[in-house]
Each structure stands twice: as structure tokens, then as C-alpha cells.
């Protein structure tokens, strides 16, 4: 199977999951990822409050998403404990990304609301991705489907190996 076909499969599944607004938690991609088998959905780390998962529709190899376990749409809706845990797991993500990829820089951020580019506006999440000098600017990167040099399982394994204890 070609890499292109593998990616096409991921994209189809992902697009199916985000084309309609979740009407309840069980329809939410992030709620599904939060409870699914880590090896099947490429969860890199998970605790009782937050988790880190590979983006199945990455802008670049190593693209991680960090989210609370609890279904919550608004960043300001997170409890202090969840907000602290989300930042802590984001710090571990940046540590792992630097160790695994040696990037020139990182983008860390959130798209809050569909108008801001959120694919899953109902469940707040952060993105963390490696960047290199000379790659496309962030807005271009997030708007384009890109050809990726590394499959998700490889990225997942690299980041798990580099994840700080
Ligand atoms: Zn959710």
C-alpha cells in the first residue's frame, strides 16, 4: 500500500468525524480519542486530566494535539487543575518534539472556534508542531494538505520514545 493511500484513509476517517457538529460527547472526536486504545489512535501520553495524541491530519510530521479528557469547548471553561495539566503536558510535548525532531522552532497554539480554524470546535485543544527555517509560514501550513515524509505510526513511536518521564 502506498503512503498516499494510507494518508487518504486517515483523512477520510478524520473528515467524516468532523463534518458535523457533535451533538453529544460520544460524537466528539476528542472524547473518542480520550478513551480509545492508545495504540490504535496514537495517543502519546494520557493521565486523568489531559492527553497528547498524534494529529491524524497533520500539517507536518510530529504534529501533536493536547486536550483535556473532559468535553469542554472553551479554554476559559477549564478548571485550574485542567488548565495547569494542559500546560504541563504541552511542555512535555515541546520537550519530546525537540528531542525527536531537532526543529528550528515550534508552533504551539489553539484555534478557538470554527471561524478561527478549529476543526473540532466543541472540544478545546492545543496544537504543537515542529518548524524549520524556510518551511512555509504557519497560516499557509494550516490551510494546505501537504505531502508528508513520515507515517503516523513512525511519528508516534518517535515521540513516545522521546517523551519525558
Ligand atoms: Zn469532547
mmCIF file of C-alpha atoms and ligand atoms in Angstrom:
data_model
loop_
_atom_site.group_PDB
_atom_site.id
_atom_site.type_symbol
_atom_site.label_atom_id
_atom_site.label_comp_id
_atom_site.label_asym_id
_atom_site.label_seq_id
_atom_site.Cartn_x
_atom_site.Cartn_y
_atom_site.Cartn_z
ATOM 1 C CA UNK A 1 0.000 0.000 0.000
ATOM 2 C CA UNK A 2 1.392 3.395 -0.911
ATOM 3 C CA UNK A 3 1.896 6.062 1.697
ATOM 4 C CA UNK A 4 -0.501 8.233 -0.234
ATOM 5 C CA UNK A 5 -3.250 5.659 0.137
ATOM 6 C CA UNK A 6 -2.570 5.285 3.848
ATOM 7 C CA UNK A 7 -2.925 9.017 4.330
ATOM 8 C CA UNK A 8 -6.042 9.147 2.207
ATOM 9 C CA UNK A 9 -7.602 6.626 4.554
ATOM 10 C CA UNK A 10 -6.756 8.641 7.617
ATOM 11 C CA UNK A 11 -8.089 11.794 6.030
ATOM 12 C CA UNK A 12 -11.345 10.209 5.066
ATOM 13 C CA UNK A 13 -11.929 8.943 8.597
ATOM 14 C CA UNK A 14 -10.972 12.283 10.087
ATOM 15 C CA UNK A 15 -13.111 14.324 7.730
ATOM 16 C CA UNK A 16 -16.071 12.058 8.407
ATOM 17 C CA UNK A 17 -15.623 12.712 12.094
ATOM 18 C CA UNK A 18 -15.595 16.488 11.875
ATOM 19 C CA UNK A 19 -18.114 17.296 9.160
ATOM 20 C CA UNK A 20 -20.996 17.552 11.600
ATOM 21 C CA UNK A 21 -21.224 19.305 14.924
ATOM 22 C CA UNK A 22 -21.094 16.795 17.771
ATOM 23 C CA UNK A 23 -24.459 16.714 19.443
ATOM 24 C CA UNK A 24 -23.160 14.887 22.491
ATOM 25 C CA UNK A 25 -19.873 13.785 23.979
ATOM 26 C CA UNK A 26 -19.965 10.385 22.323
ATOM 27 C CA UNK A 27 -19.929 12.051 18.897
ATOM 28 C CA UNK A 28 -16.833 14.102 19.725
ATOM 29 C CA UNK A 29 -13.531 13.113 18.109
ATOM 30 C CA UNK A 30 -11.516 14.141 21.173
ATOM 31 C CA UNK A 31 -13.791 12.317 23.594
ATOM 32 C CA UNK A 32 -13.385 9.227 21.430
ATOM 33 C CA UNK A 33 -9.599 9.646 21.341
ATOM 34 C CA UNK A 34 -9.515 10.212 25.101
ATOM 35 C CA UNK A 35 -10.986 6.793 25.805
ATOM 36 C CA UNK A 36 -9.752 4.736 22.838
ATOM 37 C CA UNK A 37 -6.887 2.256 22.953
ATOM 38 C CA UNK A 38 -3.712 4.360 22.847
ATOM 39 C CA UNK A 39 -2.011 2.144 20.292
ATOM 40 C CA UNK A 40 -4.929 2.349 17.884
ATOM 41 C CA UNK A 41 -5.382 6.110 17.844
ATOM 42 C CA UNK A 42 -1.725 7.028 18.533
ATOM 43 C CA UNK A 43 -2.097 8.595 21.956
ATOM 44 C CA UNK A 44 1.417 9.506 23.101
ATOM 45 C CA UNK A 45 0.578 10.236 26.742
ATOM 46 C CA UNK A 46 -2.535 10.330 28.885
ATOM 47 C CA UNK A 47 -3.371 10.915 32.530
ATOM 48 C CA UNK A 48 -6.591 11.531 34.436
ATOM 49 C CA UNK A 49 -6.986 15.116 33.175
ATOM 50 C CA UNK A 50 -5.290 15.516 29.793
ATOM 51 C CA UNK A 51 -3.815 13.608 26.872
ATOM 52 C CA UNK A 52 -1.488 14.041 23.909
ATOM 53 C CA UNK A 53 -2.354 12.450 20.576
ATOM 54 C CA UNK A 54 -0.948 12.490 17.077
ATOM 55 C CA UNK A 55 -2.990 14.629 14.699
ATOM 56 C CA UNK A 56 -4.306 12.166 12.103
ATOM 57 C CA UNK A 57 -4.425 15.085 9.687
ATOM 58 C CA UNK A 58 -1.024 16.640 10.383
ATOM 59 C CA UNK A 59 0.388 19.855 8.985
ATOM 60 C CA UNK A 60 3.879 18.418 9.394
ATOM 61 C CA UNK A 61 5.340 15.189 10.758
ATOM 62 C CA UNK A 62 5.248 15.191 14.548
ATOM 63 C CA UNK A 63 2.100 17.293 14.777
ATOM 64 C CA UNK A 64 0.665 16.715 18.254
ATOM 65 C CA UNK A 65 -2.604 17.756 19.821
ATOM 66 C CA UNK A 66 -3.040 18.305 23.557
ATOM 67 C CA UNK A 67 -6.520 18.199 25.054
ATOM 68 C CA UNK A 68 -8.407 17.809 28.306
ATOM 69 C CA UNK A 69 -10.082 14.459 28.892
ATOM 70 C CA UNK A 70 -13.309 16.251 29.799
ATOM 71 C CA UNK A 71 -15.511 17.554 26.979
ATOM 72 C CA UNK A 72 -15.187 21.337 27.184
ATOM 73 C CA UNK A 73 -15.437 23.813 24.319
ATOM 74 C CA UNK A 74 -13.951 26.908 25.903
ATOM 75 C CA UNK A 75 -10.389 27.438 27.045
ATOM 76 C CA UNK A 76 -11.718 29.551 29.894
ATOM 77 C CA UNK A 77 -14.097 26.743 30.785
ATOM 78 C CA UNK A 78 -11.250 24.549 32.000
ATOM 79 C CA UNK A 79 -10.738 24.241 35.729
ATOM 80 C CA UNK A 80 -7.476 25.457 37.207
ATOM 81 C CA UNK A 81 -6.311 21.862 37.570
ATOM 82 C CA UNK A 82 -7.146 21.058 33.942
ATOM 83 C CA UNK A 83 -5.520 24.245 32.671
ATOM 84 C CA UNK A 84 -2.358 23.519 34.635
ATOM 85 C CA UNK A 85 -2.300 19.921 33.410
ATOM 86 C CA UNK A 86 -2.822 21.072 29.827
ATOM 87 C CA UNK A 87 0.152 23.421 30.032
ATOM 88 C CA UNK A 88 2.257 20.762 31.733
ATOM 89 C CA UNK A 89 1.572 18.186 29.015
ATOM 90 C CA UNK A 90 2.262 20.879 26.402
ATOM 91 C CA UNK A 91 5.665 21.409 27.995
ATOM 92 C CA UNK A 92 6.343 17.671 27.803
ATOM 93 C CA UNK A 93 5.231 17.767 24.160
ATOM 94 C CA UNK A 94 7.693 20.533 23.317
ATOM 95 C CA UNK A 95 10.458 18.625 25.098
ATOM 96 C CA UNK A 96 9.660 15.480 23.106
ATOM 97 C CA UNK A 97 9.338 17.331 19.804
ATOM 98 C CA UNK A 98 12.728 18.988 20.276
ATOM 99 C CA UNK A 99 14.367 15.676 21.193
ATOM 100 C CA UNK A 100 12.699 13.678 18.403
ATOM 101 C CA UNK A 101 12.939 16.143 15.531
ATOM 102 C CA UNK A 102 15.535 18.766 16.405
ATOM 103 C CA UNK A 103 13.422 21.510 14.826
ATOM 104 C CA UNK A 104 14.489 25.139 14.396
ATOM 105 C CA UNK A 105 11.324 26.185 16.229
ATOM 106 C CA UNK A 106 7.875 25.090 17.318
ATOM 107 C CA UNK A 107 4.339 26.328 16.854
ATOM 108 C CA UNK A 108 2.138 25.916 19.921
ATOM 109 C CA UNK A 109 -1.357 27.293 19.824
ATOM 110 C CA UNK A 110 -5.098 26.917 19.687
ATOM 111 C CA UNK A 111 -7.747 27.632 17.105
ATOM 112 C CA UNK A 112 -10.747 28.665 19.206
ATOM 113 C CA UNK A 113 -13.987 28.406 17.247
ATOM 114 C CA UNK A 114 -14.618 27.348 13.694
ATOM 115 C CA UNK A 115 -14.018 30.874 12.364
ATOM 116 C CA UNK A 116 -10.510 30.661 13.816
ATOM 117 C CA UNK A 117 -9.835 27.388 12.051
ATOM 118 C CA UNK A 118 -10.862 24.806 14.635
ATOM 119 C CA UNK A 119 -11.806 21.503 13.007
ATOM 120 C CA UNK A 120 -13.365 20.290 16.249
ATOM 121 C CA UNK A 121 -14.690 23.452 17.919
ATOM 122 C CA UNK A 122 -16.614 21.572 20.612
ATOM 123 C CA UNK A 123 -13.574 20.244 22.497
ATOM 124 C CA UNK A 124 -10.763 22.668 23.216
ATOM 125 C CA UNK A 125 -7.268 21.514 22.214
ATOM 126 C CA UNK A 126 -3.797 22.855 21.579
ATOM 127 C CA UNK A 127 -1.552 22.072 18.641
ATOM 128 C CA UNK A 128 2.201 21.592 18.937
ATOM 129 C CA UNK A 129 4.289 21.084 15.824
ATOM 130 C CA UNK A 130 7.916 21.317 14.792
ATOM 131 C CA UNK A 131 9.046 24.006 12.346
ATOM 132 C CA UNK A 132 12.150 24.537 10.284
ATOM 133 C CA UNK A 133 13.694 27.633 8.810
ATOM 134 C CA UNK A 134 12.469 28.017 5.245
ATOM 135 C CA UNK A 135 9.304 25.975 5.582
ATOM 136 C CA UNK A 136 6.043 27.676 4.755
ATOM 137 C CA UNK A 137 4.534 30.191 7.124
ATOM 138 C CA UNK A 138 2.070 28.932 9.699
ATOM 139 C CA UNK A 139 -1.106 30.259 8.085
ATOM 140 C CA UNK A 140 -0.154 28.679 4.771
ATOM 141 C CA UNK A 141 0.770 25.474 6.524
ATOM 142 C CA UNK A 142 -2.527 25.119 8.347
ATOM 143 C CA UNK A 143 -4.550 25.792 5.191
ATOM 144 C CA UNK A 144 -2.897 23.218 2.958
ATOM 145 C CA UNK A 145 -2.885 19.492 2.633
ATOM 146 C CA UNK A 146 0.753 18.563 2.492
ATOM 147 C CA UNK A 147 2.681 15.543 1.354
ATOM 148 C CA UNK A 148 4.231 14.060 4.456
ATOM 149 C CA UNK A 149 7.534 12.208 4.615
ATOM 150 C CA UNK A 150 6.725 10.081 7.660
ATOM 151 C CA UNK A 151 3.774 7.898 8.555
ATOM 152 C CA UNK A 152 1.808 8.482 11.737
ATOM 153 C CA UNK A 153 2.960 5.314 13.466
ATOM 154 C CA UNK A 154 6.591 6.296 12.985
ATOM 155 C CA UNK A 155 5.949 9.792 14.361
ATOM 156 C CA UNK A 156 4.033 8.312 17.278
ATOM 157 C CA UNK A 157 6.853 5.924 18.149
ATOM 158 C CA UNK A 158 9.494 8.653 17.899
ATOM 159 C CA UNK A 159 7.557 10.950 20.220
ATOM 160 C CA UNK A 160 6.783 8.172 22.690
ATOM 161 C CA UNK A 161 10.483 7.326 22.827
ATOM 162 C CA UNK A 162 11.356 10.996 23.365
ATOM 163 C CA UNK A 163 8.559 11.702 25.867
ATOM 164 C CA UNK A 164 9.978 12.891 29.221
ATOM 165 C CA UNK A 165 9.244 10.682 32.203
HETATM 166 ZN ZN1 LIG B 1 -15.244 16.013 23.531
#
